[in-house]
Short mmCIF file of C-alpha atoms and ligand atoms in Angstrom, two decimals:
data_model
loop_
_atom_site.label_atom_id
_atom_site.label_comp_id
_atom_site.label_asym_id
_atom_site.label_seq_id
_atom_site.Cartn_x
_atom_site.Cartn_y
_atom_site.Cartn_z
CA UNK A 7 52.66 58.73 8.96
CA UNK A 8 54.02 60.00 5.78
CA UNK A 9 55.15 63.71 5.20
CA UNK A 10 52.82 64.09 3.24
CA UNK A 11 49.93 63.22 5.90
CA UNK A 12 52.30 65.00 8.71
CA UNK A 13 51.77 67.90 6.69
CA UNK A 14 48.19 67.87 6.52
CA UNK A 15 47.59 67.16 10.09
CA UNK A 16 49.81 69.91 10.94
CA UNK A 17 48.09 72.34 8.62
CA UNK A 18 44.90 71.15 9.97
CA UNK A 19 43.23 74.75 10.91
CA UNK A 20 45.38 76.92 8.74
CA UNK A 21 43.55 79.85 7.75
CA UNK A 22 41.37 79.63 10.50
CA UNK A 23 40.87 82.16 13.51
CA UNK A 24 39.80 81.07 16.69
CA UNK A 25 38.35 82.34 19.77
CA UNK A 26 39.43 80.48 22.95
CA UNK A 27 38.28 81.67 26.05
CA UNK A 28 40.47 81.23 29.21
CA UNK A 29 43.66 81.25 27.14
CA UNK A 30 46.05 82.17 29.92
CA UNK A 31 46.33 78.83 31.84
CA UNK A 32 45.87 75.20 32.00
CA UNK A 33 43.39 73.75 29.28
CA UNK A 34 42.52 76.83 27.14
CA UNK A 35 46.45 77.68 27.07
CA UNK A 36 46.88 74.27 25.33
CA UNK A 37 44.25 74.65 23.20
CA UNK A 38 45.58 77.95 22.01
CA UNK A 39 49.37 76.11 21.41
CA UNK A 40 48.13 73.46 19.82
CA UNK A 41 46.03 75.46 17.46
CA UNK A 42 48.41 77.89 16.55
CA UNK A 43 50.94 74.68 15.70
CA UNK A 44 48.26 73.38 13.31
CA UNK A 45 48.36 76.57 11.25
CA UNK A 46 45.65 78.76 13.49
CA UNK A 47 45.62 82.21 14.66
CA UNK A 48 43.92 82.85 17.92
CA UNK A 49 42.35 85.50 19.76
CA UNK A 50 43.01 84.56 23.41
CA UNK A 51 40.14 86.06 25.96
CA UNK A 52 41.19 85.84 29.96
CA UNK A 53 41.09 88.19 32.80
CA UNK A 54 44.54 87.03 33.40
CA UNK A 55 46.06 90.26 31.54
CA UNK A 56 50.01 89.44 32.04
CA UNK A 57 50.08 85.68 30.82
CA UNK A 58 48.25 86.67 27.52
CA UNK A 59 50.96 89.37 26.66
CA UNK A 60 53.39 86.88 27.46
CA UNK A 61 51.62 85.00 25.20
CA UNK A 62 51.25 87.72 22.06
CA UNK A 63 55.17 87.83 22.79
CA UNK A 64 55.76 84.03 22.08
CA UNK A 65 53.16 83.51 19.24
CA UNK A 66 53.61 86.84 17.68
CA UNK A 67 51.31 87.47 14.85
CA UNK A 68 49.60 83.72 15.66
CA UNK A 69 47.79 85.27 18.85
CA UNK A 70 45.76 88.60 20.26
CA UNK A 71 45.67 89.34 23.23
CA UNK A 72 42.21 90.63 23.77
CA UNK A 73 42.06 90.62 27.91
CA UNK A 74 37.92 90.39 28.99
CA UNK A 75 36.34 89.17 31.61
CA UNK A 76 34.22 86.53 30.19
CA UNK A 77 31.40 87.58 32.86
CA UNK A 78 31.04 91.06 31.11
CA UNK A 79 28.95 91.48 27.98
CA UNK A 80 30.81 94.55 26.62
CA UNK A 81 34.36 93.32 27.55
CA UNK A 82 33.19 89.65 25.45
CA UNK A 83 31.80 91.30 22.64
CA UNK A 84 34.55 94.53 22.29
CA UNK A 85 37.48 91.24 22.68
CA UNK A 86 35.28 89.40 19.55
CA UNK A 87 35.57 92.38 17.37
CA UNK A 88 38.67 93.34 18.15
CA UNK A 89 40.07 89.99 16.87
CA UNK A 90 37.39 90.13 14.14
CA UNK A 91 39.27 93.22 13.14
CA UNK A 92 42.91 91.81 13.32
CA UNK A 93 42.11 88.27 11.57
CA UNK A 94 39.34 89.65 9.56
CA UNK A 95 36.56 87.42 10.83
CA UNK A 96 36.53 84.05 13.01
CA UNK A 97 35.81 80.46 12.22
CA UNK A 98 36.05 78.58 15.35
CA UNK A 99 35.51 79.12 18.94
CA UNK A 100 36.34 77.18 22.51
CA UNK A 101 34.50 78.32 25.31
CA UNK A 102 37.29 77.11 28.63
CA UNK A 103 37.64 79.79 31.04
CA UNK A 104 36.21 78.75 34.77
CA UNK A 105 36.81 78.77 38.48
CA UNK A 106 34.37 78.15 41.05
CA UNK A 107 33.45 79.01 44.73
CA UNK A 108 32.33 76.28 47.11
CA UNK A 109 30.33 75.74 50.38
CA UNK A 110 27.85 73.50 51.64
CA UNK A 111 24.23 74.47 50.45
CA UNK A 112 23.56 75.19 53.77
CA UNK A 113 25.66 77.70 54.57
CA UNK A 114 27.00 78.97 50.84
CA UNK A 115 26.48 82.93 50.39
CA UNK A 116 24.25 83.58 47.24
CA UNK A 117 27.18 85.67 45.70
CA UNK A 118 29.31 82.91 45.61
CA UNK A 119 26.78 80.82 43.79
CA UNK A 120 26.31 83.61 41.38
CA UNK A 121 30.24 84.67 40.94
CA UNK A 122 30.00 80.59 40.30
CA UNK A 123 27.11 80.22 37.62
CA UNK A 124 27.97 83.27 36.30
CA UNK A 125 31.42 82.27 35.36
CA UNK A 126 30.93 78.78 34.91
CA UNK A 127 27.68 79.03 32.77
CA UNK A 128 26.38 82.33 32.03
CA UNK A 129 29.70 83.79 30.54
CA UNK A 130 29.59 80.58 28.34
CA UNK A 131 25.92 81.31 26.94
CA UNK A 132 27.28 85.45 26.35
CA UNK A 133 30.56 84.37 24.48
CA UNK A 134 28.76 81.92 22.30
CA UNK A 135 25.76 84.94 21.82
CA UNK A 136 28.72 87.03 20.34
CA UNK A 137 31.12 84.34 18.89
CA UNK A 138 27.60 83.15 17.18
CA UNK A 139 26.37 86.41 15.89
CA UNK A 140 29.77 86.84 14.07
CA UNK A 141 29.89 83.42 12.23
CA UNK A 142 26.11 83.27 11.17
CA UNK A 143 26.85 87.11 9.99
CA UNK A 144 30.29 85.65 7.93
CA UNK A 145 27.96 83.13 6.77
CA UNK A 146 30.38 80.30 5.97
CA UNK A 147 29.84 78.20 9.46
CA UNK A 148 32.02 77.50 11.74
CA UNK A 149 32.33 75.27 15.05
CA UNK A 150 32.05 76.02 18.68
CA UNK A 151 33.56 74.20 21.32
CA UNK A 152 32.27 74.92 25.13
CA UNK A 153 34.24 72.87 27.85
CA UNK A 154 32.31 71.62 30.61
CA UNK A 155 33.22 68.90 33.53
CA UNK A 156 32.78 65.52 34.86
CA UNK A 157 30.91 67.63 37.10
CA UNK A 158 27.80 68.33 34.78
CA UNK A 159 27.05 64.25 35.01
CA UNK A 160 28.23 63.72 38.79
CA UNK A 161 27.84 65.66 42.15
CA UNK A 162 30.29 66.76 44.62
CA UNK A 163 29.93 68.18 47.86
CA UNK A 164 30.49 71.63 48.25
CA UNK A 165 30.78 72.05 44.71
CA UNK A 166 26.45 73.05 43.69
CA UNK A 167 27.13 75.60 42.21
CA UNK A 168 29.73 74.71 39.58
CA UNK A 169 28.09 71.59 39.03
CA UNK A 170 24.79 73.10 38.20
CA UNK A 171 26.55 75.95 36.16
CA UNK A 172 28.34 72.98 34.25
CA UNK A 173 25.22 70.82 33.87
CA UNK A 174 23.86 73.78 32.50
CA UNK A 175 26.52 74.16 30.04
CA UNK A 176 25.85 70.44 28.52
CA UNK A 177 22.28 71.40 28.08
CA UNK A 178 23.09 74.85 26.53
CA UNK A 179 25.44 73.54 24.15
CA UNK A 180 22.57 71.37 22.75
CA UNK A 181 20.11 74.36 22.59
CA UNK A 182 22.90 76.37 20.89
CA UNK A 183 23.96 73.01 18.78
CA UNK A 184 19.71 73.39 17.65
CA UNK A 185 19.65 76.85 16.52
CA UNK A 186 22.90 77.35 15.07
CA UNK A 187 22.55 74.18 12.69
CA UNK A 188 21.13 76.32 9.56
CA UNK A 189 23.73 78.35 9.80
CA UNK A 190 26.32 75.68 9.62
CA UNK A 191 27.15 76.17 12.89
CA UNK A 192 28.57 72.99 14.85
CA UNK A 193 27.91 73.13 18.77
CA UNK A 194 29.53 70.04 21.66
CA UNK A 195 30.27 70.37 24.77
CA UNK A 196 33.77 68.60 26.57
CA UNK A 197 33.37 67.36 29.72
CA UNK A 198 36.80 66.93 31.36
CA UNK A 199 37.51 64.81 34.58
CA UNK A 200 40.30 65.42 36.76
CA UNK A 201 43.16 67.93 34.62
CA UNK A 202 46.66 68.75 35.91
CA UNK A 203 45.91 72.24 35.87
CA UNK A 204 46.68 75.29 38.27
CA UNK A 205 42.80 74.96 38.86
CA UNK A 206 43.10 71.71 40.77
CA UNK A 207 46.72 72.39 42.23
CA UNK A 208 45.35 72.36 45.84
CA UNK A 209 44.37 68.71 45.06
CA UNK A 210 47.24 67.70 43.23
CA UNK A 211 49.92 68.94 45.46
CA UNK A 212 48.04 67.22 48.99
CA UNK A 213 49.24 63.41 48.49
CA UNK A 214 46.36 62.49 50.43
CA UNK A 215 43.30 64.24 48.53
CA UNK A 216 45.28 63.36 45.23
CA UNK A 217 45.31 59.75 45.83
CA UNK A 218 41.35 59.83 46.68
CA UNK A 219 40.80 61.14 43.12
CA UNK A 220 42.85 59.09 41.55
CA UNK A 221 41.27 56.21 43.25
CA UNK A 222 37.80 56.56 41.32
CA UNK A 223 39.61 57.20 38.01
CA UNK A 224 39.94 53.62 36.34
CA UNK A 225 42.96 54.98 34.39
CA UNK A 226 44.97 55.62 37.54
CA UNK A 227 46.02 59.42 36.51
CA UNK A 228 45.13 62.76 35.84
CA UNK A 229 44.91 64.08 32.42
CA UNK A 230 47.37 66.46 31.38
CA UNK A 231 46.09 69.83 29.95
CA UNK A 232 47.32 68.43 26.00
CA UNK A 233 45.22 65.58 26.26
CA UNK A 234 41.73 67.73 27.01
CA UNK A 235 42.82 70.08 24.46
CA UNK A 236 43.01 67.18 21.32
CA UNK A 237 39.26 66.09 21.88
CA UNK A 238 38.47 69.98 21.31
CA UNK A 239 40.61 70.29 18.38
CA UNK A 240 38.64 67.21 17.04
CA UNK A 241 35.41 68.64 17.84
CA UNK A 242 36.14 71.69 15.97
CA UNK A 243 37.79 70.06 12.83
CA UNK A 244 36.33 68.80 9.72
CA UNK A 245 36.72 65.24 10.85
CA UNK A 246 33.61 66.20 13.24
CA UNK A 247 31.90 67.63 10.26
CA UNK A 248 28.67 65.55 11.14
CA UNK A 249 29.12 66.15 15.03
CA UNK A 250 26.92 68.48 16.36
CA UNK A 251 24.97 68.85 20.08
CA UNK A 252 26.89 66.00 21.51
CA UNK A 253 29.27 65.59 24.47
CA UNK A 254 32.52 64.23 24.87
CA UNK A 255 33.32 62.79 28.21
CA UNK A 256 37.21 63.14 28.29
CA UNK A 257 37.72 61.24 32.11
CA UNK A 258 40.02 58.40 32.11
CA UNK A 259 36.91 56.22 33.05
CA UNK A 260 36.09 57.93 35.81
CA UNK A 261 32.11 58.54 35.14
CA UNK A 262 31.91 54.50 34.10
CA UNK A 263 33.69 53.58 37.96
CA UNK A 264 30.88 54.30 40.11
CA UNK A 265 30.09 50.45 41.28
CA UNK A 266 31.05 48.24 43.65
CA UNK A 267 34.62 46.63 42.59
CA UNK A 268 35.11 43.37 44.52
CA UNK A 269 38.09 42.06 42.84
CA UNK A 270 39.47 43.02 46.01
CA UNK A 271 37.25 40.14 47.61
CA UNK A 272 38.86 37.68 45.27
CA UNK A 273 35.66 37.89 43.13
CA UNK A 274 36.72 37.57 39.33
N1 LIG B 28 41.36 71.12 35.75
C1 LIG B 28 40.34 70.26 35.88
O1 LIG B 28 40.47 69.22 36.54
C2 LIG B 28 39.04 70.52 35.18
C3 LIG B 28 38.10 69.48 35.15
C4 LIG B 28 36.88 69.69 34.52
C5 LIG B 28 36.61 70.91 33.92
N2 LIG B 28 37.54 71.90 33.97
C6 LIG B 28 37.17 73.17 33.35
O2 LIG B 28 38.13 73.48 32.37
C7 LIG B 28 38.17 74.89 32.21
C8 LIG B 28 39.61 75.36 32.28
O3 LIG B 28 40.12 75.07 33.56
P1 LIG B 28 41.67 74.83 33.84
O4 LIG B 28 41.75 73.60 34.63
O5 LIG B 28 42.45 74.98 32.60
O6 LIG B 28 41.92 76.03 34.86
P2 LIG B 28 43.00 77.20 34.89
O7 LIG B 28 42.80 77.87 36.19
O8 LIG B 28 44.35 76.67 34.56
O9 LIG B 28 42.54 78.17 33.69
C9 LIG B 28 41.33 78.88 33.77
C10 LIG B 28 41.53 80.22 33.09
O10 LIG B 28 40.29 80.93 33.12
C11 LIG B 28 40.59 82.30 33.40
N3 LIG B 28 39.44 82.99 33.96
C12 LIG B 28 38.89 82.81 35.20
N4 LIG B 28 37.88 83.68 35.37
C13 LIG B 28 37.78 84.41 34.23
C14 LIG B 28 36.93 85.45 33.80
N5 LIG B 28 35.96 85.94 34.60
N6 LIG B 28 37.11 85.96 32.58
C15 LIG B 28 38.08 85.49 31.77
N7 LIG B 28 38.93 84.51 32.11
C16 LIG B 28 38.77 83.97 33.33
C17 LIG B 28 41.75 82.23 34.38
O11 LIG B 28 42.44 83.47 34.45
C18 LIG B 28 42.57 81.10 33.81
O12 LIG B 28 43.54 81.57 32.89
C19 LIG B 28 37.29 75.48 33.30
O13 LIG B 28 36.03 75.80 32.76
C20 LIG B 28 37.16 74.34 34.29
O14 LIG B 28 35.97 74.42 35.03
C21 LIG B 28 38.74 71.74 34.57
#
């Protein structure tokens, strides 16, 4: 790549503001860095108070701290304007923070199904009502990326309610994709397979479990947290300028594995 073109792609969002949701850890954090290093500033949303001044400290003027639970109407929408008010105005907007509860169905309390959905879904469909409202108002489009999971496509056991909430997220980034179009308002969804992120730690660091995963996943790994983050960045640049409604799969293979492999049989 020339300068020239090293320069570009490194300038890629500069004068852009974006919100990114879960900006404390794992895949939102290297969203955030990787904006910020194309020229971006960002307005980092997370419960996780600590890790975004940390943040504000390394970024400086690049990043706000704007600690909200994503779960809370007023906390989402008083975080929007406050980095409305520091960048004067937004253009972009990733949609990553998450966690879940699990149980069987048959025995999973109904407030950890809604501390699930809530989190995993409705939060997403409250940031994007606010992030929304304030690029339609600016009036000069924007993009919106919402990250949801492997999980939206395929079941797991235990896991209902954060693969319904996730489902739910594909679908609602469509209806969102729909409405916001006039506007010039681009919409996809990212749905990520297994991530090396603090959120999957338990699995990662118990050999065992690990190696189950990585079984089903034709490209033999997890993803690390960079490699989720580019496919946003994409999503949200002008190179996806006629990319709207759709979503990425971002698995190493793992949704296209789900047949019977008998290579093992000798069969070729
Ligand atoms: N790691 C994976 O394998 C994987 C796979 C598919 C999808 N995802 C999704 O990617 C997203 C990011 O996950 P990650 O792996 O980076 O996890 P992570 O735990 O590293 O980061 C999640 C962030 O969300 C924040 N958060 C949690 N609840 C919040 C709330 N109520 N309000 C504001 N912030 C809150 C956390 O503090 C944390 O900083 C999640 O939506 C997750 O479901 C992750």
């Amino acid at each position: 790549m020339s300068d020239d073109l090293g320069d570009l792609f490194a300038r890629r969002f500069a004068d852009k503001t974006a919100v990114v949701t879960g900006a404390a850890s794992g895949i939102g954090a290297a969203i955030a860095r990787r904006l910020i290093a194309e020229g971006a500033t960002v307005v980092g949303l997370d419960i996780a108070e600590d890790a975004l001044v940390a943040m504000a400290g390394e970024f400086g003027d690049a990043f706000l701290a704007a600690p909200a639970d994503v779960t809370d109407e007023d906390a989402v929408s008083s975080a929007i304007a406050a980095g409305v008010e520091r960048y004067s105005g937004i253009d972009l907007a990733f949609n990553v923070a998450g966690a879940s509860r699990y149980g069987p169905i048959t025995e999973l309390a109904a407030d950890d199904w809604d501390f699930t959905v809530d989190l995993v879904q409705k939060a997403v469909f409250l940031c994007v009502k606010h992030e929304a409202r304030q690029l339609v108002a600016q009036g000069r489009g924007g993009a919106i990326v919402n990250v949801a999971s492997l999980n939206a496509h395929i079941p797991m056991v235990g896991g209902s309610p954060y693969s319904t909430g996730k489902a739910g997220v594909e679908m609602f980034s469509k209806n969102a994709a729909l409405e916001l179009a006039p506007a010039g308002v681009r919409v996809n969804a990212v749905l990520p397979g297994l991530v090396d992120t603090p959120l999957v730690a338990p699995v990662m660091g118990f050999e065992p479990a690990k190696n189950m995963f990585l079984e089903r996943i034709p490209m033999g790994r997890a993803a690390a947290p960079d490699e989720i983050a580019a496919p946003c960045l994409y999503l949200a640049s002008d190179d996806a300028s006629y990319v709207t409604g759709t979503s990425l799969m971002v698995d190493g293979g793992w949704e296209i594995s789900n047949y019977a492999n008998l290579t093992s049989l000798g069969a070729s």
